[in-house]
Amino acid sequence: MPVKTVEWRGGVDGFLRLVDQTRLPTELVYVDAKSIERLWHAIQRLEVRGAPAIGVAAAFGPVIAAQKPAVETRALLARVEKACNYLATSRPTAVNLFWALERMRAEARRNAGLSPAAFRKSLLAEAKALLREDVDMCRRMGRFGATFIKGGMGILTHCNAGALATAGMGTALASVFTARRQKKRIHVFSDETRPLLQGARLTMWELMRERVPCTLLCDNMAAQVMKEGRVHLVVTGADRIAANGDAANKIGTYGVAVLAKYHRIPMVIVAPSSTFDLSIASGREIPIEERGAHEVVEPFGRRTAPAGAHAYCPAFDVTPHELITAIVTERGIIRAPNAARVRAHFRP
Ligand code: MRU
């Protein structure tokens, strides 16, 4: 059973329970978000992280916002709108956040004529539907993604695109878990993923929990392991994919894609349709989150550079579509992605 990364507890008056991912791998503990401010903080601090998980968690924000007593639904709608605007400021890159908030905003506006009680219920039903859809999309992506995995393969991944990054079994790691269930003999190499070590702390935790044979690499070891002929496939998730297939993912993914190209290793990105931003033509328009330099010079509370050292901390980079062999979504596979193929993939 995958860990329940995002879970709603109770009815309309309930709360959001999240795995506190800042505490893994040493402790599996939860944070309960009972206010919009606490939810904002959980997203901003990466207690909940990974593009789909951020979107699912944010979807419950309007449910929490509508809990305060009100005589009129109009007042609740205003609170929901305010909550959506506020939550949208928590992190800029993963488009799933904005996608989920806009879906909830639209649902709230559609139901503005209902009684306060029915309005609250409708919001909870929509957020729960979004969560269920994410679980289902993970399963489908896992099946399509596993078709790239053959027995005997070494697979390199970067950051964490597993159950901890979604409400279900993951995106990139769903392919790995599915391949394992299909009894394929595989070995996963996980980049540790500086500065916040999502690969070391989270991906290794998930892989070991599922008994997938795996080896941890420092980020700067990937080239050497590829040269040794031990990597046959690179598979990662994404935070935002532009209309031409350019894909933003955790900082370092672009470098891995360049290495994969040089070593003639296929690079596959696995992401649900909620990660596509078809309103932007290319990756140049993707906003890249810049986080505090302390994450580089003083990671996890321990100084690793001289006091006062200047550091740059972009949290994501963009892999141009020319370096991507395929993008896997819950709808299927986009091979050699470009604008025309992405458009065709989403044609109804
Ligand atoms: O900063 P994070 O940990 O939220 O970054 C997460 C990633 O970059 C993941 O690879 C991405 O969201 C895909 S998760 C299925």
CSV table of C-alpha atoms and ligand atoms in Angstrom, one decimal, residues 21 43 46 48-54 91 93-94 96 138 141 157-166 170-173 193 196-198 201-202 236-240 248-251 253 269-272 275 289 291 295 315-317, ligand 1:
chain,number,residue,atom,x,y,z
A,21,GLN,CA,8.0,15.2,4.1
A,43,ILE,CA,3.2,23.9,0.7
A,46,LEU,CA,7.7,21.5,1.3
A,48,VAL,CA,3.8,18.6,1.1
A,49,ARG,CA,5.6,18.7,-2.2
A,50,GLY,CA,5.7,17.3,-5.7
A,51,ALA,CA,3.5,18.9,-8.3
A,52,PRO,CA,0.4,16.6,-8.2
A,53,ALA,CA,0.4,16.4,-4.4
A,54,ILE,CA,0.6,20.2,-4.1
A,91,ARG,CA,4.9,28.3,-4.8
A,93,THR,CA,6.4,26.6,-10.7
A,94,ALA,CA,4.2,23.5,-10.3
A,96,ASN,CA,-0.9,21.7,-10.8
A,138,CYS,CA,-1.1,7.6,-11.4
A,141,MET,CA,0.7,6.5,-16.1
A,157,THR,CA,15.6,9.0,-11.6
A,158,HIS,CA,16.0,12.5,-10.2
A,159,CYS,CA,14.1,14.1,-7.2
A,160,ASN,CA,11.0,12.3,-6.1
A,161,ALA,CA,8.1,11.5,-8.4
A,162,GLY,CA,6.6,8.7,-6.3
A,163,ALA,CA,3.6,8.3,-3.9
A,164,LEU,CA,4.9,11.1,-1.8
A,165,ALA,CA,4.6,13.5,-4.8
A,166,THR,CA,1.0,12.5,-5.6
A,170,GLY,CA,3.4,8.4,-8.2
A,171,THR,CA,4.3,9.4,-11.8
A,172,ALA,CA,7.8,8.3,-12.7
A,173,LEU,CA,8.0,5.9,-9.8
A,193,THR,CA,19.0,15.8,-5.5
A,196,LEU,CA,16.9,19.4,-0.3
A,197,LEU,CA,17.7,15.7,-1.0
A,198,GLN,CA,14.3,14.6,-2.2
A,201,ARG,CA,15.4,11.2,1.6
A,202,LEU,CA,12.2,10.4,-0.2
A,236,THR,CA,11.5,11.7,-14.0
A,237,GLY,CA,8.4,13.7,-13.2
A,238,ALA,CA,7.7,17.3,-14.1
A,239,ASP,CA,6.3,20.4,-12.5
A,240,ARG,CA,5.1,22.2,-15.6
A,248,ALA,CA,10.3,22.1,-15.9
A,249,ASN,CA,11.4,19.7,-13.2
A,250,LYS,CA,13.6,19.7,-10.1
A,251,ILE,CA,16.9,21.5,-10.5
A,253,THR,CA,17.0,17.4,-14.4
A,269,ILE,CA,9.1,12.2,-18.4
A,270,VAL,CA,5.9,11.0,-16.7
A,271,ALA,CA,3.3,13.6,-15.7
A,272,PRO,CA,-0.5,13.9,-15.6
A,275,THR,CA,1.0,19.3,-15.3
A,289,GLU,CA,11.1,29.4,-8.1
A,291,ARG,CA,14.5,29.6,-2.8
A,295,GLU,CA,19.0,25.8,1.6
A,315,ALA,CA,14.6,25.1,-7.4
A,316,PHE,CA,13.8,24.0,-11.0
A,317,ASP,CA,15.2,23.9,-14.5
B,1,MRU,O1,10.5,21.1,-4.9
B,1,MRU,P1,9.7,19.8,-5.0
B,1,MRU,O2,10.2,18.7,-4.1
B,1,MRU,O3,8.2,20.0,-4.9
B,1,MRU,O4,10.0,19.3,-6.5
B,1,MRU,C1,9.3,18.2,-7.0
B,1,MRU,C2,9.8,17.8,-8.3
B,1,MRU,O5,10.5,18.4,-9.0
B,1,MRU,C3,9.1,16.5,-8.9
B,1,MRU,O6,10.0,15.9,-9.7
B,1,MRU,C4,7.9,16.9,-9.7
B,1,MRU,O7,7.0,17.7,-8.9
B,1,MRU,C5,7.2,15.7,-10.2
B,1,MRU,S1,6.3,14.9,-8.9
B,1,MRU,C6,5.4,13.7,-9.6
